[in-house]
Short mmCIF file of C-alpha atoms and ligand atoms in Angstrom, two decimals:
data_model
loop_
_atom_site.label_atom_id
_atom_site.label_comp_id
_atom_site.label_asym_id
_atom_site.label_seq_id
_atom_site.Cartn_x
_atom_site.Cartn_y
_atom_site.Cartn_z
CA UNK A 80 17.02 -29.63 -14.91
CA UNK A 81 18.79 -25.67 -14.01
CA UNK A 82 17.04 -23.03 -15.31
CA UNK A 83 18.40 -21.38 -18.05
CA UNK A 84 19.94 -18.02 -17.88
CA UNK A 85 17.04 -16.72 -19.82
CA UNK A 86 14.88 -18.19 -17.37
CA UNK A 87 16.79 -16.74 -14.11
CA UNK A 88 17.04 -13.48 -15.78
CA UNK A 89 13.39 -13.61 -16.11
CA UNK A 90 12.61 -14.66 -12.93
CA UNK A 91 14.83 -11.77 -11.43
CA UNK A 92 12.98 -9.13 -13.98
CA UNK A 93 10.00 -10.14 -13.10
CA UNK A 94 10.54 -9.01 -9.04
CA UNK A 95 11.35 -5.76 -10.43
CA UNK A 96 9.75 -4.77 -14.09
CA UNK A 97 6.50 -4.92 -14.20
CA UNK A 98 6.02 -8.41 -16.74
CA UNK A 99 9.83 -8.58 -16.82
CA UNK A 100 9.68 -6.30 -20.08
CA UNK A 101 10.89 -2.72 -20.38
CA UNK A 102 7.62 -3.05 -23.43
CA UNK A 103 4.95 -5.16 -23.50
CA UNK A 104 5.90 -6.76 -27.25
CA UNK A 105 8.79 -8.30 -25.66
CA UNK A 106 6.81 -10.38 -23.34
CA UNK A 107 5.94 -14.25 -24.45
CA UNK A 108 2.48 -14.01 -22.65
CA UNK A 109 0.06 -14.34 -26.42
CA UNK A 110 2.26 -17.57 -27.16
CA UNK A 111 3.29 -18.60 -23.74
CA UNK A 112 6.73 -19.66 -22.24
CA UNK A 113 9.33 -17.23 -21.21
CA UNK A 114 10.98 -14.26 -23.55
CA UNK A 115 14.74 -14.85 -23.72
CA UNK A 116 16.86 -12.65 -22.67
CA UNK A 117 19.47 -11.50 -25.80
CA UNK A 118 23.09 -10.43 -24.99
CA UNK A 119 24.39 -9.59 -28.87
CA UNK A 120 23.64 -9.33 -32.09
CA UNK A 121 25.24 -9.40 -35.30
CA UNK A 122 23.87 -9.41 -38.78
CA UNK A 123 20.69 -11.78 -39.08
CA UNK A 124 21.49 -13.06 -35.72
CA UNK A 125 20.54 -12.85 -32.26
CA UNK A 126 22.80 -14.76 -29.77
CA UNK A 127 20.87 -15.40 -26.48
CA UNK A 128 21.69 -15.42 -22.57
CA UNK A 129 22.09 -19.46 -23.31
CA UNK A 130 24.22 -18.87 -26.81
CA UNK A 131 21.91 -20.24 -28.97
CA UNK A 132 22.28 -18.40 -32.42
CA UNK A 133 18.70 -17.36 -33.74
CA UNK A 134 18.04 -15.54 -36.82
CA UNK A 135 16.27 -12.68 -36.12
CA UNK A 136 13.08 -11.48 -37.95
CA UNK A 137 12.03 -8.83 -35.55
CA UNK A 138 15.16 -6.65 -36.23
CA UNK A 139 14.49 -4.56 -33.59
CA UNK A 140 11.63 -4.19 -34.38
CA UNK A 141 12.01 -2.68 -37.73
CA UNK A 142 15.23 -0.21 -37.21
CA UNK A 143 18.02 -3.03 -38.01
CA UNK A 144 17.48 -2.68 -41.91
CA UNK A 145 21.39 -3.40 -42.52
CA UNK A 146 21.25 -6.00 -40.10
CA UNK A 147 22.99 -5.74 -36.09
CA UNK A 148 26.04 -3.84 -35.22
CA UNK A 149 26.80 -3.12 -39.08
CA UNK A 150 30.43 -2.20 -38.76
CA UNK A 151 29.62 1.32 -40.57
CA UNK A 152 27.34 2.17 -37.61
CA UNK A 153 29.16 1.20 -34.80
CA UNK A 154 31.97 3.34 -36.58
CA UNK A 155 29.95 6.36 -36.68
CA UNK A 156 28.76 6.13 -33.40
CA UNK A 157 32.09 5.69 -31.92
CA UNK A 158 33.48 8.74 -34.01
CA UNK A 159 30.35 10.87 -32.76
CA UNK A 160 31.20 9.13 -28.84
CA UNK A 161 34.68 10.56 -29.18
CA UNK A 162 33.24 14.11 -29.49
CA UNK A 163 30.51 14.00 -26.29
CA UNK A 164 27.05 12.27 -25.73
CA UNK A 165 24.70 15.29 -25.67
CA UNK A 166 25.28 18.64 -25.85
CA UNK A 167 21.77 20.20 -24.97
CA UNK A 168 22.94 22.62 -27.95
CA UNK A 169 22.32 22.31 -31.50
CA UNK A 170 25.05 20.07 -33.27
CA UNK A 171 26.36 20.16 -37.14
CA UNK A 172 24.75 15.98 -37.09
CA UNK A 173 21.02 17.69 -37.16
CA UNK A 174 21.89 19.45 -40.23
CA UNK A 175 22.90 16.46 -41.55
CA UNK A 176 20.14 14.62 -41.22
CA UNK A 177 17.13 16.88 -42.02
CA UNK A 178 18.98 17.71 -45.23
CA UNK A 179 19.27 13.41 -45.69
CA UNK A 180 15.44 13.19 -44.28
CA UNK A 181 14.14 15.85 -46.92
CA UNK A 182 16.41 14.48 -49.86
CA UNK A 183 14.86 10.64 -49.29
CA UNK A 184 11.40 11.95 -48.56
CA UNK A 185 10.43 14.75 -51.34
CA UNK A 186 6.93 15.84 -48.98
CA UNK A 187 9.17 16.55 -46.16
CA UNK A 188 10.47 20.48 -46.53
CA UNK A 189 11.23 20.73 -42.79
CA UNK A 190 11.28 18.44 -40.00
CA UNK A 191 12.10 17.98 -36.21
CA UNK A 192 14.08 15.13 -34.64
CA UNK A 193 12.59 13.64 -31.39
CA UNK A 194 13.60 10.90 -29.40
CA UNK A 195 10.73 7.77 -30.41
CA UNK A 196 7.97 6.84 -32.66
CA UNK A 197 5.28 7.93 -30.05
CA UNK A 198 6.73 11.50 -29.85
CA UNK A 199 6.50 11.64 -33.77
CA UNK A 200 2.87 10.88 -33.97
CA UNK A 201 1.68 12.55 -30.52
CA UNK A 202 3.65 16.34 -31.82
CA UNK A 203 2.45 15.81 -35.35
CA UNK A 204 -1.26 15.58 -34.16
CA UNK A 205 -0.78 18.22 -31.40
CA UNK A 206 0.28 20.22 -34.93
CA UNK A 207 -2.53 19.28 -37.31
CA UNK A 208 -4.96 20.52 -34.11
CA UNK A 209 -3.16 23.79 -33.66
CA UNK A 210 -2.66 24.36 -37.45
CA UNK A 211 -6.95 23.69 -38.19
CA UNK A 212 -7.98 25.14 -34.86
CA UNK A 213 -9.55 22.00 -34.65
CA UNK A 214 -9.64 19.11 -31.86
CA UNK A 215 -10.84 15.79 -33.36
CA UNK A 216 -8.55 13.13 -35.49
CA UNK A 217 -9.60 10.25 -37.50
CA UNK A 218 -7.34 6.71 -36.77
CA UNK A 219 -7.98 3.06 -38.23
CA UNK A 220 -9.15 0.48 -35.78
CA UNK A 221 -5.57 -1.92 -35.74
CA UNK A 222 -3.14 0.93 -36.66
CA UNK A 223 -0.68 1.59 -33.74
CA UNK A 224 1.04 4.62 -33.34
CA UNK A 225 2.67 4.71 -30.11
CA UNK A 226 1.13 5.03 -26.76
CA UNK A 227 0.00 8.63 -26.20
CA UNK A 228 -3.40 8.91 -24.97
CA UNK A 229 -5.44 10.04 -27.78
CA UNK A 230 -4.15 7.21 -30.12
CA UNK A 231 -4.39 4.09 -27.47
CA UNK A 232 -7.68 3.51 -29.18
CA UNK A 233 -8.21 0.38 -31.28
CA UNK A 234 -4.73 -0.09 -31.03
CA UNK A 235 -2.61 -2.90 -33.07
CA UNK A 236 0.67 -4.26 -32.18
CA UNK A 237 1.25 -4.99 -27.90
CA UNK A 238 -2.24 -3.20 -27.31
CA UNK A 239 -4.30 -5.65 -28.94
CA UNK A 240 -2.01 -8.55 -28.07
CA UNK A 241 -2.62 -8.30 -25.04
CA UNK A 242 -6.08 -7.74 -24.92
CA UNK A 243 -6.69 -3.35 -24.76
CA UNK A 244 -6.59 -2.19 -27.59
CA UNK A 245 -8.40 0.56 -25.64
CA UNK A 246 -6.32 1.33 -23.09
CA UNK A 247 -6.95 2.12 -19.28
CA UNK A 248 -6.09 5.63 -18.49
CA UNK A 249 -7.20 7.57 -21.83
CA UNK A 250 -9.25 9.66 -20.67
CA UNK A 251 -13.14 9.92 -21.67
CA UNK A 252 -12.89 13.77 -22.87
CA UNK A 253 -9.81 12.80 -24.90
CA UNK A 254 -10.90 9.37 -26.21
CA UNK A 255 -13.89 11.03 -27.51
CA UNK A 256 -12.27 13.27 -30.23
CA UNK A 257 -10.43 10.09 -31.82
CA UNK A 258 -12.95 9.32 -34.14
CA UNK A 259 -11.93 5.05 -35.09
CA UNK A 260 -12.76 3.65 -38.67
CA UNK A 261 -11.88 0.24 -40.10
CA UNK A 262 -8.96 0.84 -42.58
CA UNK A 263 -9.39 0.10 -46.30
CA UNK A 264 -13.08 1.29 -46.52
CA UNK A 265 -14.13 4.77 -48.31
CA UNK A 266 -17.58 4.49 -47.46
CA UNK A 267 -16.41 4.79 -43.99
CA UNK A 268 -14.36 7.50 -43.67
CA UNK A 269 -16.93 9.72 -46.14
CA UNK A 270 -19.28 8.75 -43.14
CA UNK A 271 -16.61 9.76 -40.68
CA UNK A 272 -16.32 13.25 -42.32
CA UNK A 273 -19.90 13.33 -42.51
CA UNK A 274 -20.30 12.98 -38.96
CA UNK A 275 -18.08 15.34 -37.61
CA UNK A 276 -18.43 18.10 -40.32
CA UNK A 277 -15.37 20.91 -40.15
CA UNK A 278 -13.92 19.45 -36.85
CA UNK A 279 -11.32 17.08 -38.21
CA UNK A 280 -7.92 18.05 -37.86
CA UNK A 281 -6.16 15.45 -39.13
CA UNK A 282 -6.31 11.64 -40.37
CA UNK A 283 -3.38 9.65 -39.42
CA UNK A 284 -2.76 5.95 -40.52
CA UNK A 285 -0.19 3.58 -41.41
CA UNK A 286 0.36 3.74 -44.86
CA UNK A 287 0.67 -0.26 -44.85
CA UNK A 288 -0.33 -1.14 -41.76
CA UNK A 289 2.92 -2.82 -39.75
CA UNK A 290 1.14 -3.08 -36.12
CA UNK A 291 -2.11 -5.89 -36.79
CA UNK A 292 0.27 -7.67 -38.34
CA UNK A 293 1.49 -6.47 -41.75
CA UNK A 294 -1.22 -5.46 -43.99
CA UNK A 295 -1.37 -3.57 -47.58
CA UNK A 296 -4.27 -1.45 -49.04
CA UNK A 297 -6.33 -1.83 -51.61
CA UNK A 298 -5.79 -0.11 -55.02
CA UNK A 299 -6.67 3.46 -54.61
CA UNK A 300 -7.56 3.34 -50.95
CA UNK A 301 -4.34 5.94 -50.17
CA UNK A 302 -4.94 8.03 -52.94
CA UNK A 303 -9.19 8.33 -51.87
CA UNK A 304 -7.98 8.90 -48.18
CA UNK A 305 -5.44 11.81 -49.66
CA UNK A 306 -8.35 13.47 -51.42
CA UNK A 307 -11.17 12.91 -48.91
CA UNK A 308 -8.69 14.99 -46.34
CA UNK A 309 -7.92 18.15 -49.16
CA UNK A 310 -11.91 17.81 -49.02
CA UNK A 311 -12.29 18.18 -45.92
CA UNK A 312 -9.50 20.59 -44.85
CA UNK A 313 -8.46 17.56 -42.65
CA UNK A 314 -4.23 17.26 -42.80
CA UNK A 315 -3.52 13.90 -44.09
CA UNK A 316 -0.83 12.33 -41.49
CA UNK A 317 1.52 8.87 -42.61
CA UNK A 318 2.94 6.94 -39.92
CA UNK A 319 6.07 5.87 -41.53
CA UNK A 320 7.69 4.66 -38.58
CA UNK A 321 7.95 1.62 -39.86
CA UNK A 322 7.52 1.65 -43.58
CA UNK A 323 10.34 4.70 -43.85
CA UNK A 324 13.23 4.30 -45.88
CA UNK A 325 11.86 0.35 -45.50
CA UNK A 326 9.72 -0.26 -48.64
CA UNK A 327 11.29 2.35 -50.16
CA UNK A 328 14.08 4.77 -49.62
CA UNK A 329 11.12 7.62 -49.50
CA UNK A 330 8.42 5.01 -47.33
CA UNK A 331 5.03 4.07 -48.60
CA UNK A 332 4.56 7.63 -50.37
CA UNK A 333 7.03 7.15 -52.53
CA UNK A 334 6.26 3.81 -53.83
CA UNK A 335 2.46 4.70 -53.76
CA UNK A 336 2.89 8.45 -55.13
CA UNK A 337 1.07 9.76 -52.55
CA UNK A 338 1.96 13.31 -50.89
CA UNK A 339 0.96 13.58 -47.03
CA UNK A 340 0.49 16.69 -45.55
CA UNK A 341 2.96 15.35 -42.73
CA UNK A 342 4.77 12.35 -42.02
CA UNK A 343 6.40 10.46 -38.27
CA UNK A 344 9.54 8.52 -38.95
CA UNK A 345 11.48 6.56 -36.40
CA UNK A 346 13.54 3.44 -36.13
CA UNK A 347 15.40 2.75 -38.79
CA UNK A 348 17.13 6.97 -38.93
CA UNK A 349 18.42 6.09 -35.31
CA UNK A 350 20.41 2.77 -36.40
CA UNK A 351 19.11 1.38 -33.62
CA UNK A 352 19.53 4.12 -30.89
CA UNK A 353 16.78 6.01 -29.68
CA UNK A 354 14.61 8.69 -32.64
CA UNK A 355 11.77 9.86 -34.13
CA UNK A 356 10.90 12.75 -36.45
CA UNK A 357 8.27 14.76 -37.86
CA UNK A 358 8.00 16.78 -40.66
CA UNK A 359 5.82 17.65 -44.32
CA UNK A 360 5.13 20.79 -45.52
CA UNK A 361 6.76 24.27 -44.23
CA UNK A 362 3.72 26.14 -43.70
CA UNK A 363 2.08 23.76 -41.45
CA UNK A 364 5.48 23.10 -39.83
CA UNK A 365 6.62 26.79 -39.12
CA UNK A 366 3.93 26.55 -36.65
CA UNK A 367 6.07 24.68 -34.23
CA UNK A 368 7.54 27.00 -31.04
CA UNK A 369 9.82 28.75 -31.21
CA UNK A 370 8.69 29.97 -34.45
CA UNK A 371 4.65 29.56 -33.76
CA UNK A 372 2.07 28.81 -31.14
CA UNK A 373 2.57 25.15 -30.98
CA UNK A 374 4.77 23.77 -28.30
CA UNK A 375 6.62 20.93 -28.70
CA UNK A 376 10.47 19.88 -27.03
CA UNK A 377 13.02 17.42 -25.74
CA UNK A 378 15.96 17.41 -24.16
CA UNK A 379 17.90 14.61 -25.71
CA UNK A 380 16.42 15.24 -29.53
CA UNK A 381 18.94 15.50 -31.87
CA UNK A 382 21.18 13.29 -29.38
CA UNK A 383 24.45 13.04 -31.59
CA UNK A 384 24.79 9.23 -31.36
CA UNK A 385 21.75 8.72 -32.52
CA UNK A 386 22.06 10.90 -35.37
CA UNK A 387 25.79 9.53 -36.37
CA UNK A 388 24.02 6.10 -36.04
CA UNK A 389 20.97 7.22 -38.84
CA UNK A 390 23.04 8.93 -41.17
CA UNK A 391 25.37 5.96 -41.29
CA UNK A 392 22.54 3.72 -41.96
CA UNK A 393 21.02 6.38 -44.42
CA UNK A 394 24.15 6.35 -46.52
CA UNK A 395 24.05 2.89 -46.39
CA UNK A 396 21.02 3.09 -48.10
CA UNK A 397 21.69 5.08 -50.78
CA UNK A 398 24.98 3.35 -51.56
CA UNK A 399 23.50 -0.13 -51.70
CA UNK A 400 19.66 0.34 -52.80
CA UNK A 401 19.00 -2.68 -51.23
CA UNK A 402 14.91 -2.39 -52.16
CA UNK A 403 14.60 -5.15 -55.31
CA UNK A 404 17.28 -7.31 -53.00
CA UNK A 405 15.04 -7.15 -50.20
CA UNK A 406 11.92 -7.47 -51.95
CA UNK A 407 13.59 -11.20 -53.53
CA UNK A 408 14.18 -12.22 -49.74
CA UNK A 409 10.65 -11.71 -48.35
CA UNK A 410 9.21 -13.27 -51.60
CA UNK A 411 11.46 -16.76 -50.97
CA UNK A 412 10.11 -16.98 -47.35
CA UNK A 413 6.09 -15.87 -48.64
CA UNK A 414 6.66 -18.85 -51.16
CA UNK A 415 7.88 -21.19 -48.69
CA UNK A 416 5.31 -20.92 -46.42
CA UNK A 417 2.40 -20.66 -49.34
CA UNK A 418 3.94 -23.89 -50.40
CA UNK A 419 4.40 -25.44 -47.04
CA UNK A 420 0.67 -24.89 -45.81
CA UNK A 421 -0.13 -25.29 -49.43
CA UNK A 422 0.92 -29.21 -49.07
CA UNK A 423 -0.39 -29.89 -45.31
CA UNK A 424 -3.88 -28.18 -46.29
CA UNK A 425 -3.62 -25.37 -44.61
CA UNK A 426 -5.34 -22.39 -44.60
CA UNK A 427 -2.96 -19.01 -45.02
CA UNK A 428 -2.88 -15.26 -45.74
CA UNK A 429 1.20 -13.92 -46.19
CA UNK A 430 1.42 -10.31 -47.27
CA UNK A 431 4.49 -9.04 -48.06
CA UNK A 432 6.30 -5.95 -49.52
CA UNK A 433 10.03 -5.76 -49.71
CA UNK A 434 11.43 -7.02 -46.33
CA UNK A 435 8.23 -6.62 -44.48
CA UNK A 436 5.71 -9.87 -43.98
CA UNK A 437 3.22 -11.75 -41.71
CA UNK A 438 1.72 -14.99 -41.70
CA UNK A 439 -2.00 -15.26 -40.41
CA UNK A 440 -3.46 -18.87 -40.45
CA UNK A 441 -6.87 -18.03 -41.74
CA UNK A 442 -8.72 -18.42 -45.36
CA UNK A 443 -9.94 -15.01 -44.85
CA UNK A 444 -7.97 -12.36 -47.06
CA UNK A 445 -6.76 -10.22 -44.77
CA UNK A 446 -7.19 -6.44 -45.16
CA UNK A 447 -8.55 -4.65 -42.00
CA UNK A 448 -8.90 -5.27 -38.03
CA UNK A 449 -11.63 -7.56 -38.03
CA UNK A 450 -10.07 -9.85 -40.96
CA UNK A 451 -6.92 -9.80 -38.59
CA UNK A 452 -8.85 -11.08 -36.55
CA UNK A 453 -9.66 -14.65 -37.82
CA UNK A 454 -6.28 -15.54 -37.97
CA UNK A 455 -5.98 -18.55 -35.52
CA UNK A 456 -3.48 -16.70 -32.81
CA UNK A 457 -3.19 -20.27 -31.26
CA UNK A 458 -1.78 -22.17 -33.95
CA UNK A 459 0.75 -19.29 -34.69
CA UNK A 460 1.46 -19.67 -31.61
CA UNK A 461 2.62 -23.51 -31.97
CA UNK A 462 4.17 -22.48 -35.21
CA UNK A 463 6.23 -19.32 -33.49
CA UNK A 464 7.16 -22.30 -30.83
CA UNK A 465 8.31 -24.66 -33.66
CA UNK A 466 10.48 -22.32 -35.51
CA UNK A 467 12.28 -20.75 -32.07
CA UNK A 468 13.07 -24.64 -31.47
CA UNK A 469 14.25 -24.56 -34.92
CA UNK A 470 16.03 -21.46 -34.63
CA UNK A 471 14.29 -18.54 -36.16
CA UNK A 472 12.79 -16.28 -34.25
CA UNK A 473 9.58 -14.69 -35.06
CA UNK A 474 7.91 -11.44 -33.58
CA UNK A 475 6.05 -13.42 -30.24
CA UNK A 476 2.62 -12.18 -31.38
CA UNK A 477 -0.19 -12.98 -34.06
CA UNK A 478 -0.47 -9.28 -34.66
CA UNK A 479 3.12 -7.90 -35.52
CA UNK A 480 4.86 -7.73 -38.77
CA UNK A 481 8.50 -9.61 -39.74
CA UNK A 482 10.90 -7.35 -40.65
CA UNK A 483 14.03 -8.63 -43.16
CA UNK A 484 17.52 -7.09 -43.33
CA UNK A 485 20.31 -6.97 -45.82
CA UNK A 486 22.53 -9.28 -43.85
CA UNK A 487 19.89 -12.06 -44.15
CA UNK A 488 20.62 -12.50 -47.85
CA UNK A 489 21.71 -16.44 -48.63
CA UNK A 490 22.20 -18.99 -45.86
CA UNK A 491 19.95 -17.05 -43.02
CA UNK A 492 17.04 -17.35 -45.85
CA UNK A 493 17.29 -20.40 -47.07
CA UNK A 494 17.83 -22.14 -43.47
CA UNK A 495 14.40 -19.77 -42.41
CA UNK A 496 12.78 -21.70 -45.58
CA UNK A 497 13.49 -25.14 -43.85
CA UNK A 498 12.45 -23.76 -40.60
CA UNK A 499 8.93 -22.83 -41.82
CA UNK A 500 8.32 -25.36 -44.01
CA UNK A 501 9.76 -28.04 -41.28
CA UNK A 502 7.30 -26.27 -38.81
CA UNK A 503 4.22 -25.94 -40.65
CA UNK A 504 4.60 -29.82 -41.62
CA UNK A 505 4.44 -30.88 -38.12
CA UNK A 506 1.88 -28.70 -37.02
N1 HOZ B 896 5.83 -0.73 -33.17
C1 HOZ B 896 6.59 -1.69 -32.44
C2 HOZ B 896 5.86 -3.00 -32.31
N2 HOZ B 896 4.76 -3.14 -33.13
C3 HOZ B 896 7.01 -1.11 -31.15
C4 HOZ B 896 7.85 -1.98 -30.35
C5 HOZ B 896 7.48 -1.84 -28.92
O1 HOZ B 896 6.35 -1.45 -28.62
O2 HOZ B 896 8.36 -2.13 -28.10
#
């Protein structure tokens, strides 16, 4: 039988790119087969190289909160295209946005756009260090927050997917002053502090956790972490690049009532074109060049596409309010797999908050690294096999979240529901 396009695009990639993937997530290797290769999108759906129609629960992952191509976004980006592509000055769209970035997120008083998640999180910890005057930073073994050096260790999402979560290259002097503790345990982290007394700088974590697969903490773990750091004179850090304007319009923080001292953003205030951001309180902020000692740059941040695209999709957001909406979506597919593994005897954990969800095949409640862990990677790797053939597609990894959008309200959902259920029965 001919290869499919997929498959020939693959092969081609694969000559050139190292893996065939411009980012390791995209590759197939944890579930086997080959990646397809995508040439649009539009709402819920992806349509491949081979026109199949899939509905997509990776979203990008995370940015396409409104769904793909959202007519309101490709508007504003055309408008801003009219007017240039970069301008290596500042541009009135900046403005824009910090003012929409502080109004959604009340702990943000100023902030700095960048061009990616990783940025966000490598300048805000280059920050916390040169605001304490001190070197060392606490992370949770499965959170993932992009691939600078000094946070490649115990790292979720591609890292541990593919098998280094401690990457090659960190170096041993820099490794060193990330100080790893499992998430969701207080006894830890007061042992943490304990060890390294006055030379944390900063803890940083994923306020839900979106990169060992999607995971929640327990009641009053954010709020112990929050006063452990004012303890400690340690700058409490949220990686929201995920859970930003996603659980709630103001992230995690909002929903939980939590105040971080600073706070990365990304993906979904780009509307799908290249961002990131950091920002929290003023004081600790003003020490960013040119106004203080802490250097930190980019040529294409602020990039006025990507800004027209995030405002769009910010407005969008406040217009609709989509939160209870998208909460009722990602409790219909939680219930229909419950109820599907439920009825073949299966053993399942699915967390889910608003339109953010993952499905580990293990009796084990799942609330750190190590619990992640026991999920049985193989069979969801049958199961993320079952429901492509069916037509949904599923992030290709044990150890990533689903993300829901807006446009997947009614048939996309319901159709999923079959999908699952179909899949998990003939398991
Ligand atoms: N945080 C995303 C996956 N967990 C990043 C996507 C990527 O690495 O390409």
């Amino acid at each position: 039988m001919a290869n499919s396009l997929s498959e020939s695009l693959f092969a081609r990639a694969l000559q050139l790119i190292p893996g065939g993937v411009n980012s390791p997530v995209r590759a197939f290797r944890s579930v086997g087969g080959t990646p397809f290769f995508t040439k649009a999108a539009r709402g819920a759906t992806l349509i491949t190289a081979d026109d199949r129609e899939l509905i997509d629960f990776v979203c990008t992952w995370g940015p396409a909160i409104h769904g793909h191509n959202h007519l309101r976004i490709k508007a504003a980006i055309a408008a801003a295209l009219e007017n240039g592509t970069s301008f290596g000055t500042p541009n009135p769209y900046e403005v824009e946005m910090a003012e929409l970035i502080v109004r959604f997120v009340p702990s943000i008083k100023k902030v700095r756009m960048c061009n990616s998640g990783t940025e966000a999180t490598m300048s805000a910890i280059r920050l916390a260090r040169g605001f304490t005057k001190r070197d060392k930073i606490i992370k949770f073994a499965g959170c993932y927050h992009g691939h600078s050096d000094s946070l490649l260790i115990k790292a979720g999402s591609g890292a541990l997917t593919h098998g280094n979560p401690d990457s090659a290259g960190v170096p041993v002097g820099v490794a060193q002053d990330t100080v790893v503790l499992p998430y969701n345990d207080c006894a830890a982290l007061d042992a943490g502090f304990a060890a390294n007394p006055g030379q944390i700088a900063c803890v940083i974590l994923e306020p839900f956790c979106g990169n060992v697969g999607f995971i929640m903490p327990d009641a009053g773990y954010l709020a112990y972490v929050r006063e452990a750091c004012t303890r400690h004179g340690a700058l409490l850090i949220f990686d929201e690049v995920m859970t930003g304007f996603r659980i709630a319009k103001g992230g995690v923080q909002e929903r939980e009532k939590i105040v971080p001292d600073l706070t990365c953003l990304g993906k979904i205030i780009g509307g799908g074109l290249p961002v990131g951001a950091f920002g929290g309180r003023a004081d600790i902020m003003d020490h960013l060049a040119p106004l203080g000692p802490v250097y930190q740059a980019g040529t294409l941040s602020g990039n006025p596409l990507a800004m027209a695209a995030g405002i769009a999709g910010l407005r969008l957001l406040e217009e609709g309010n989509p939160y209870a909406r998208l909460d009722t979506l990602g409790r219909q597919l939680r219930d229909a797999v419950l109820a599907a593994c439920r009825a073949k005897g299966l053993p399942v954990q699915v967390p889910q908050c608003g339109s953010m969800f993952s499905i580990f095949f293990t009796a084990t409640p799942v609330r750190d690294y190590a619990t992640a862990l026991t999920g049985d990677a193989k069979l969801f790797g049958r199961f993320f096999h079952a429901c492509l053939a069916g037509g949904v597609y599923l992030a290709p990894s044990a150890y990533e979240a689903g993300f829901l959008s807006t446009a997947h309200e009614g048939a996309a959902i319901d159709r999923a529901c079959e999908v699952f259920t179909k899949s998990i029965r003939e398991l």
